[in-house]
Amino acid sequence: MMNLGNPDLAFSLASLPVDGIGLARMEFIINEYIKAHPMALKYPQKVDEATRKKLKELSKSYKSMEDFFIKTLSEGVATIASAVYPKPCVVRMSDFKSNEYATLLGGDVFELQEDNPMIGFRGAARYTHPNYKEGFELECIAIKRAIFDMGFENIHIMIPFCRRVEEGKRVKDALVEYGLGDVPTYVMCEIPNNVISIDEFLKIYD
């Protein structure tokens, strides 16, 4: 399987002899096509007037700013998934670090200042935290649209940077709450505790 972030390359690369996409990076779609922090689109009243004007301009062709985020993200993901359909396409939920999120339009209002974002507020820790829970819900609605409304049931989900089993359980519960409980879901094995506690993580994830 191949790694792929850019939907524009999906069809040209799909001709390679691969068994699907093992990692599609959601961040690329958000960064290149959405350009705005999901929480800023959710709460535009919290950003300054100049930023709010830019958010309105970005989303002017949609019913709402949230609709802009959901449809743009789902269509980007679906483009990647369609290139290898019916082979699997594993989509990693957002894994921006706080300093990267802050560079998105309106992001500086919603992000913490961290000395070491690499091991800070990122990955699974964000998804059920009050500071980002509603942003993760928008991501899930977009994935749900790509799978169930657009028909790309070859989409699987990957959860990044999950430090603890309890954290993994909370994220899985959130996926169930948002209607994605039956979608094949993996957790990245990238932190020592993912290896140490692998049997416990495997009780939660595929």
PDB file of C-alpha atoms in Angstrom:
ATOM      1  CA  MET A   1       0.000   0.000   0.000  1.00  0.00           C
ATOM      2  CA  MET A   2       1.175   3.578  -0.567  1.00  0.00           C
ATOM      3  CA  ASN A   3       1.136   6.795   1.442  1.00  0.00           C
ATOM      4  CA  LEU A   4      -0.712   9.700  -0.164  1.00  0.00           C
ATOM      5  CA  GLY A   5      -1.716  13.163   1.004  1.00  0.00           C
ATOM      6  CA  ASN A   6      -2.431  15.098  -2.169  1.00  0.00           C
ATOM      7  CA  PRO A   7      -5.778  14.266  -3.864  1.00  0.00           C
ATOM      8  CA  ASP A   8      -4.487  15.804  -7.117  1.00  0.00           C
ATOM      9  CA  LEU A   9      -1.921  12.999  -7.416  1.00  0.00           C
ATOM     10  CA  ALA A  10      -4.310  10.190  -6.503  1.00  0.00           C
ATOM     11  CA  PHE A  11      -5.291   9.085 -10.026  1.00  0.00           C
ATOM     12  CA  SER A  12      -1.823   9.258 -11.557  1.00  0.00           C
ATOM     13  CA  LEU A  13      -0.339   7.243  -8.669  1.00  0.00           C
ATOM     14  CA  ALA A  14      -3.194   4.730  -8.586  1.00  0.00           C
ATOM     15  CA  SER A  15      -1.747   3.079 -11.680  1.00  0.00           C
ATOM     16  CA  LEU A  16       1.171   1.851  -9.572  1.00  0.00           C
ATOM     17  CA  PRO A  17       0.972  -1.843  -8.564  1.00  0.00           C
ATOM     18  CA  VAL A  18      -0.344  -1.177  -5.042  1.00  0.00           C
ATOM     19  CA  ASP A  19      -2.943  -2.888  -2.853  1.00  0.00           C
ATOM     20  CA  GLY A  20      -4.549   0.390  -1.832  1.00  0.00           C
ATOM     21  CA  ILE A  21      -3.609   3.436   0.235  1.00  0.00           C
ATOM     22  CA  GLY A  22      -2.144   2.709   3.662  1.00  0.00           C
ATOM     23  CA  LEU A  23      -2.021   6.326   4.819  1.00  0.00           C
ATOM     24  CA  ALA A  24      -3.971   9.258   3.402  1.00  0.00           C
ATOM     25  CA  ARG A  25      -3.110  12.425   5.311  1.00  0.00           C
ATOM     26  CA  MET A  26      -6.133  14.545   6.172  1.00  0.00           C
ATOM     27  CA  GLU A  27      -3.884  17.503   7.066  1.00  0.00           C
ATOM     28  CA  PHE A  28      -2.948  18.090   3.442  1.00  0.00           C
ATOM     29  CA  ILE A  29      -6.598  18.544   2.462  1.00  0.00           C
ATOM     30  CA  ILE A  30      -7.255  20.905   5.380  1.00  0.00           C
ATOM     31  CA  ASN A  31      -4.074  22.892   4.713  1.00  0.00           C
ATOM     32  CA  GLU A  32      -4.400  23.184   0.933  1.00  0.00           C
ATOM     33  CA  TYR A  33      -8.135  23.310   0.285  1.00  0.00           C
ATOM     34  CA  ILE A  34      -9.823  24.455   3.515  1.00  0.00           C
ATOM     35  CA  LYS A  35      -7.046  26.703   4.882  1.00  0.00           C
ATOM     36  CA  ALA A  36      -9.032  27.517   8.034  1.00  0.00           C
ATOM     37  CA  HIS A  37      -9.064  26.135  11.563  1.00  0.00           C
ATOM     38  CA  PRO A  38     -12.201  24.002  12.057  1.00  0.00           C
ATOM     39  CA  MET A  39     -13.001  25.686  15.371  1.00  0.00           C
ATOM     40  CA  ALA A  40     -12.791  29.110  13.698  1.00  0.00           C
ATOM     41  CA  LEU A  41     -15.346  27.901  11.143  1.00  0.00           C
ATOM     42  CA  LYS A  42     -17.475  26.611  14.011  1.00  0.00           C
ATOM     43  CA  TYR A  43     -17.147  29.810  16.065  1.00  0.00           C
ATOM     44  CA  PRO A  44     -16.381  32.696  13.671  1.00  0.00           C
ATOM     45  CA  GLN A  45     -17.594  35.188  16.275  1.00  0.00           C
ATOM     46  CA  LYS A  46     -14.446  34.476  18.307  1.00  0.00           C
ATOM     47  CA  VAL A  47     -12.006  35.724  15.647  1.00  0.00           C
ATOM     48  CA  ASP A  48     -11.318  39.309  14.589  1.00  0.00           C
ATOM     49  CA  GLU A  49     -13.294  41.059  11.866  1.00  0.00           C
ATOM     50  CA  ALA A  50     -10.586  40.736   9.193  1.00  0.00           C
ATOM     51  CA  THR A  51     -10.280  36.973   9.767  1.00  0.00           C
ATOM     52  CA  ARG A  52     -14.046  36.566   9.829  1.00  0.00           C
ATOM     53  CA  LYS A  53     -14.260  38.292   6.454  1.00  0.00           C
ATOM     54  CA  LYS A  54     -11.738  35.811   5.007  1.00  0.00           C
ATOM     55  CA  LEU A  55     -13.702  32.873   6.472  1.00  0.00           C
ATOM     56  CA  LYS A  56     -16.886  34.185   4.872  1.00  0.00           C
ATOM     57  CA  GLU A  57     -15.110  34.541   1.526  1.00  0.00           C
ATOM     58  CA  LEU A  58     -13.809  30.954   1.694  1.00  0.00           C
ATOM     59  CA  SER A  59     -17.244  29.529   2.486  1.00  0.00           C
ATOM     60  CA  LYS A  60     -19.445  31.851   0.410  1.00  0.00           C
ATOM     61  CA  SER A  61     -20.609  29.075  -1.945  1.00  0.00           C
ATOM     62  CA  TYR A  62     -21.823  26.864   0.912  1.00  0.00           C
ATOM     63  CA  LYS A  63     -24.796  26.839   3.270  1.00  0.00           C
ATOM     64  CA  SER A  64     -22.559  27.585   6.231  1.00  0.00           C
ATOM     65  CA  MET A  65     -18.911  27.604   7.281  1.00  0.00           C
ATOM     66  CA  GLU A  66     -19.349  24.149   8.800  1.00  0.00           C
ATOM     67  CA  ASP A  67     -20.891  22.931   5.535  1.00  0.00           C
ATOM     68  CA  PHE A  68     -17.812  24.256   3.695  1.00  0.00           C
ATOM     69  CA  PHE A  69     -15.477  22.284   5.972  1.00  0.00           C
ATOM     70  CA  ILE A  70     -17.495  19.049   5.819  1.00  0.00           C
ATOM     71  CA  LYS A  71     -18.034  19.029   2.061  1.00  0.00           C
ATOM     72  CA  THR A  72     -14.513  20.116   1.108  1.00  0.00           C
ATOM     73  CA  LEU A  73     -12.900  17.559   3.413  1.00  0.00           C
ATOM     74  CA  SER A  74     -15.246  14.722   2.417  1.00  0.00           C
ATOM     75  CA  GLU A  75     -14.717  15.402  -1.296  1.00  0.00           C
ATOM     76  CA  GLY A  76     -10.935  15.494  -0.868  1.00  0.00           C
ATOM     77  CA  VAL A  77     -10.978  12.192   1.007  1.00  0.00           C
ATOM     78  CA  ALA A  78     -13.399  10.667  -1.508  1.00  0.00           C
ATOM     79  CA  THR A  79     -11.122  11.687  -4.402  1.00  0.00           C
ATOM     80  CA  ILE A  80      -8.250   9.764  -2.841  1.00  0.00           C
ATOM     81  CA  ALA A  81     -10.457   6.753  -2.002  1.00  0.00           C
ATOM     82  CA  SER A  82     -11.960   6.659  -5.495  1.00  0.00           C
ATOM     83  CA  ALA A  83      -8.513   6.344  -7.084  1.00  0.00           C
ATOM     84  CA  VAL A  84      -7.989   2.881  -5.569  1.00  0.00           C
ATOM     85  CA  TYR A  85     -11.617   1.751  -5.149  1.00  0.00           C
ATOM     86  CA  PRO A  86     -12.519  -0.969  -4.178  1.00  0.00           C
ATOM     87  CA  LYS A  87      -9.103  -1.479  -2.585  1.00  0.00           C
ATOM     88  CA  PRO A  88      -8.838  -0.052   0.941  1.00  0.00           C
ATOM     89  CA  CYS A  89      -7.924   3.562   1.637  1.00  0.00           C
ATOM     90  CA  VAL A  90      -6.794   4.244   5.211  1.00  0.00           C
ATOM     91  CA  VAL A  91      -7.490   7.862   6.153  1.00  0.00           C
ATOM     92  CA  ARG A  92      -5.642   9.269   9.145  1.00  0.00           C
ATOM     93  CA  MET A  93      -7.658  11.756  11.185  1.00  0.00           C
ATOM     94  CA  SER A  94      -5.973  15.145  11.615  1.00  0.00           C
ATOM     95  CA  ASP A  95      -2.503  15.099  13.142  1.00  0.00           C
ATOM     96  CA  PHE A  96      -1.494  18.748  13.059  1.00  0.00           C
ATOM     97  CA  LYS A  97       0.590  19.891  15.999  1.00  0.00           C
ATOM     98  CA  SER A  98      -0.607  22.965  17.910  1.00  0.00           C
ATOM     99  CA  ASN A  99       1.881  25.295  16.170  1.00  0.00           C
ATOM    100  CA  GLU A 100       0.698  23.988  12.766  1.00  0.00           C
ATOM    101  CA  TYR A 101      -2.976  24.394  13.681  1.00  0.00           C
ATOM    102  CA  ALA A 102      -2.202  27.960  14.783  1.00  0.00           C
ATOM    103  CA  THR A 103      -1.069  28.871  11.241  1.00  0.00           C
ATOM    104  CA  LEU A 104      -4.499  28.006   9.807  1.00  0.00           C
ATOM    105  CA  LEU A 105      -6.904  30.915   9.368  1.00  0.00           C
ATOM    106  CA  GLY A 106      -8.279  31.776  12.811  1.00  0.00           C
ATOM    107  CA  GLY A 107      -6.144  29.115  14.463  1.00  0.00           C
ATOM    108  CA  ASP A 108      -4.166  31.422  16.728  1.00  0.00           C
ATOM    109  CA  VAL A 109      -7.333  32.114  18.752  1.00  0.00           C
ATOM    110  CA  PHE A 110      -7.939  28.428  19.530  1.00  0.00           C
ATOM    111  CA  GLU A 111      -4.442  27.011  20.017  1.00  0.00           C
ATOM    112  CA  LEU A 112      -2.195  26.830  23.080  1.00  0.00           C
ATOM    113  CA  GLN A 113       1.395  28.054  23.023  1.00  0.00           C
ATOM    114  CA  GLU A 114       3.583  24.971  23.514  1.00  0.00           C
ATOM    115  CA  ASP A 115       7.343  24.742  23.976  1.00  0.00           C
ATOM    116  CA  ASN A 116       7.464  21.300  22.368  1.00  0.00           C
ATOM    117  CA  PRO A 117       4.396  20.713  20.148  1.00  0.00           C
ATOM    118  CA  MET A 118       5.866  17.438  18.846  1.00  0.00           C
ATOM    119  CA  ILE A 119       4.941  15.732  22.137  1.00  0.00           C
ATOM    120  CA  GLY A 120       2.163  18.124  23.089  1.00  0.00           C
ATOM    121  CA  PHE A 121      -1.527  18.573  22.306  1.00  0.00           C
ATOM    122  CA  ARG A 122      -1.823  16.474  19.157  1.00  0.00           C
ATOM    123  CA  GLY A 123      -3.415  13.338  17.750  1.00  0.00           C
ATOM    124  CA  ALA A 124      -5.883  11.373  19.845  1.00  0.00           C
ATOM    125  CA  ALA A 125      -5.470  13.700  22.834  1.00  0.00           C
ATOM    126  CA  ARG A 126      -7.285  16.433  20.903  1.00  0.00           C
ATOM    127  CA  TYR A 127     -10.276  14.470  19.729  1.00  0.00           C
ATOM    128  CA  THR A 128     -12.299  14.296  22.935  1.00  0.00           C
ATOM    129  CA  HIS A 129     -10.800  17.374  24.623  1.00  0.00           C
ATOM    130  CA  PRO A 130     -13.138  20.382  25.030  1.00  0.00           C
ATOM    131  CA  ASN A 131     -10.701  22.555  23.035  1.00  0.00           C
ATOM    132  CA  TYR A 132     -11.154  20.456  19.885  1.00  0.00           C
ATOM    133  CA  LYS A 133     -13.998  17.959  20.384  1.00  0.00           C
ATOM    134  CA  GLU A 134     -16.339  19.854  18.039  1.00  0.00           C
ATOM    135  CA  GLY A 135     -13.596  20.087  15.418  1.00  0.00           C
ATOM    136  CA  PHE A 136     -13.160  16.311  15.551  1.00  0.00           C
ATOM    137  CA  GLU A 137     -16.919  15.916  15.179  1.00  0.00           C
ATOM    138  CA  LEU A 138     -16.744  17.905  11.921  1.00  0.00           C
ATOM    139  CA  GLU A 139     -13.940  15.612  10.706  1.00  0.00           C
ATOM    140  CA  CYS A 140     -16.111  12.582  11.533  1.00  0.00           C
ATOM    141  CA  ILE A 141     -19.157  14.011   9.759  1.00  0.00           C
ATOM    142  CA  ALA A 142     -16.961  14.526   6.676  1.00  0.00           C
ATOM    143  CA  ILE A 143     -15.684  10.934   6.792  1.00  0.00           C
ATOM    144  CA  LYS A 144     -19.222   9.659   7.328  1.00  0.00           C
ATOM    145  CA  ARG A 145     -20.392  11.605   4.257  1.00  0.00           C
ATOM    146  CA  ALA A 146     -17.575  10.180   2.122  1.00  0.00           C
ATOM    147  CA  ILE A 147     -18.370   6.607   3.198  1.00  0.00           C
ATOM    148  CA  PHE A 148     -22.148   6.472   3.459  1.00  0.00           C
ATOM    149  CA  ASP A 149     -23.435   9.305   1.239  1.00  0.00           C
ATOM    150  CA  MET A 150     -20.785   9.126  -1.488  1.00  0.00           C
ATOM    151  CA  GLY A 151     -20.418   5.336  -1.339  1.00  0.00           C
ATOM    152  CA  PHE A 152     -16.712   4.904  -0.647  1.00  0.00           C
ATOM    153  CA  GLU A 153     -16.952   2.040   1.798  1.00  0.00           C
ATOM    154  CA  ASN A 154     -13.309   1.226   1.110  1.00  0.00           C
ATOM    155  CA  ILE A 155     -12.391   4.069   3.515  1.00  0.00           C
ATOM    156  CA  HIS A 156     -10.875   2.920   6.792  1.00  0.00           C
ATOM    157  CA  ILE A 157      -9.911   5.190   9.694  1.00  0.00           C
ATOM    158  CA  MET A 158      -6.552   5.632  11.404  1.00  0.00           C
ATOM    159  CA  ILE A 159      -6.089   7.302  14.797  1.00  0.00           C
ATOM    160  CA  PRO A 160      -2.651   8.931  15.288  1.00  0.00           C
ATOM    161  CA  PHE A 161      -0.510   9.556  18.351  1.00  0.00           C
ATOM    162  CA  CYS A 162      -2.611   7.701  20.924  1.00  0.00           C
ATOM    163  CA  ARG A 163      -0.627   7.678  24.143  1.00  0.00           C
ATOM    164  CA  ARG A 164      -2.796   5.610  26.468  1.00  0.00           C
ATOM    165  CA  VAL A 165      -5.382   2.823  26.261  1.00  0.00           C
ATOM    166  CA  GLU A 166      -7.932   4.972  28.123  1.00  0.00           C
ATOM    167  CA  GLU A 167      -7.431   7.721  25.548  1.00  0.00           C
ATOM    168  CA  GLY A 168      -7.993   5.172  22.789  1.00  0.00           C
ATOM    169  CA  LYS A 169     -11.248   4.048  24.401  1.00  0.00           C
ATOM    170  CA  ARG A 170     -12.544   7.621  24.592  1.00  0.00           C
ATOM    171  CA  VAL A 171     -11.791   8.196  20.911  1.00  0.00           C
ATOM    172  CA  LYS A 172     -13.438   4.914  19.912  1.00  0.00           C
ATOM    173  CA  ASP A 173     -16.535   5.872  21.945  1.00  0.00           C
ATOM    174  CA  ALA A 174     -16.608   9.202  20.093  1.00  0.00           C
ATOM    175  CA  LEU A 175     -16.434   7.410  16.736  1.00  0.00           C
ATOM    176  CA  VAL A 176     -19.403   5.268  17.800  1.00  0.00           C
ATOM    177  CA  GLU A 177     -21.286   8.400  18.890  1.00  0.00           C
ATOM    178  CA  TYR A 178     -20.673  10.029  15.497  1.00  0.00           C
ATOM    179  CA  GLY A 179     -21.859   6.976  13.543  1.00  0.00           C
ATOM    180  CA  LEU A 180     -18.478   5.515  12.598  1.00  0.00           C
ATOM    181  CA  GLY A 181     -18.378   2.644  15.076  1.00  0.00           C
ATOM    182  CA  ASP A 182     -18.568  -0.066  12.391  1.00  0.00           C
ATOM    183  CA  VAL A 183     -15.884   1.416  10.126  1.00  0.00           C
ATOM    184  CA  PRO A 184     -12.546  -0.473  10.301  1.00  0.00           C
ATOM    185  CA  THR A 185     -10.361   1.661  12.569  1.00  0.00           C
ATOM    186  CA  TYR A 186      -6.644   1.387  13.249  1.00  0.00           C
ATOM    187  CA  VAL A 187      -4.343   3.098  15.703  1.00  0.00           C
ATOM    188  CA  MET A 188      -0.829   4.126  14.668  1.00  0.00           C
ATOM    189  CA  CYS A 189       1.897   2.163  16.421  1.00  0.00           C
ATOM    190  CA  GLU A 190       4.342   5.050  16.870  1.00  0.00           C
ATOM    191  CA  ILE A 191       4.821   5.557  20.622  1.00  0.00           C
ATOM    192  CA  PRO A 192       6.578   3.102  22.986  1.00  0.00           C
ATOM    193  CA  ASN A 193       3.362   2.536  24.931  1.00  0.00           C
ATOM    194  CA  ASN A 194       1.600   1.401  21.738  1.00  0.00           C
ATOM    195  CA  VAL A 195       4.054  -1.516  21.697  1.00  0.00           C
ATOM    196  CA  ILE A 196       4.089  -2.140  25.450  1.00  0.00           C
ATOM    197  CA  SER A 197       0.260  -2.142  25.619  1.00  0.00           C
ATOM    198  CA  ILE A 198      -0.379  -3.570  22.165  1.00  0.00           C
ATOM    199  CA  ASP A 199      -2.717  -6.341  23.369  1.00  0.00           C
ATOM    200  CA  GLU A 200      -4.893  -3.779  25.162  1.00  0.00           C
ATOM    201  CA  PHE A 201      -4.979  -1.476  22.126  1.00  0.00           C
ATOM    202  CA  LEU A 202      -5.989  -4.464  19.964  1.00  0.00           C
ATOM    203  CA  LYS A 203      -9.113  -4.919  22.098  1.00  0.00           C
ATOM    204  CA  ILE A 204     -10.246  -1.491  20.908  1.00  0.00           C
ATOM    205  CA  TYR A 205      -8.838  -1.135  17.375  1.00  0.00           C
ATOM    206  CA  ASP A 206      -8.477  -3.301  14.288  1.00  0.00           C
TER     207      ASP A 206
END
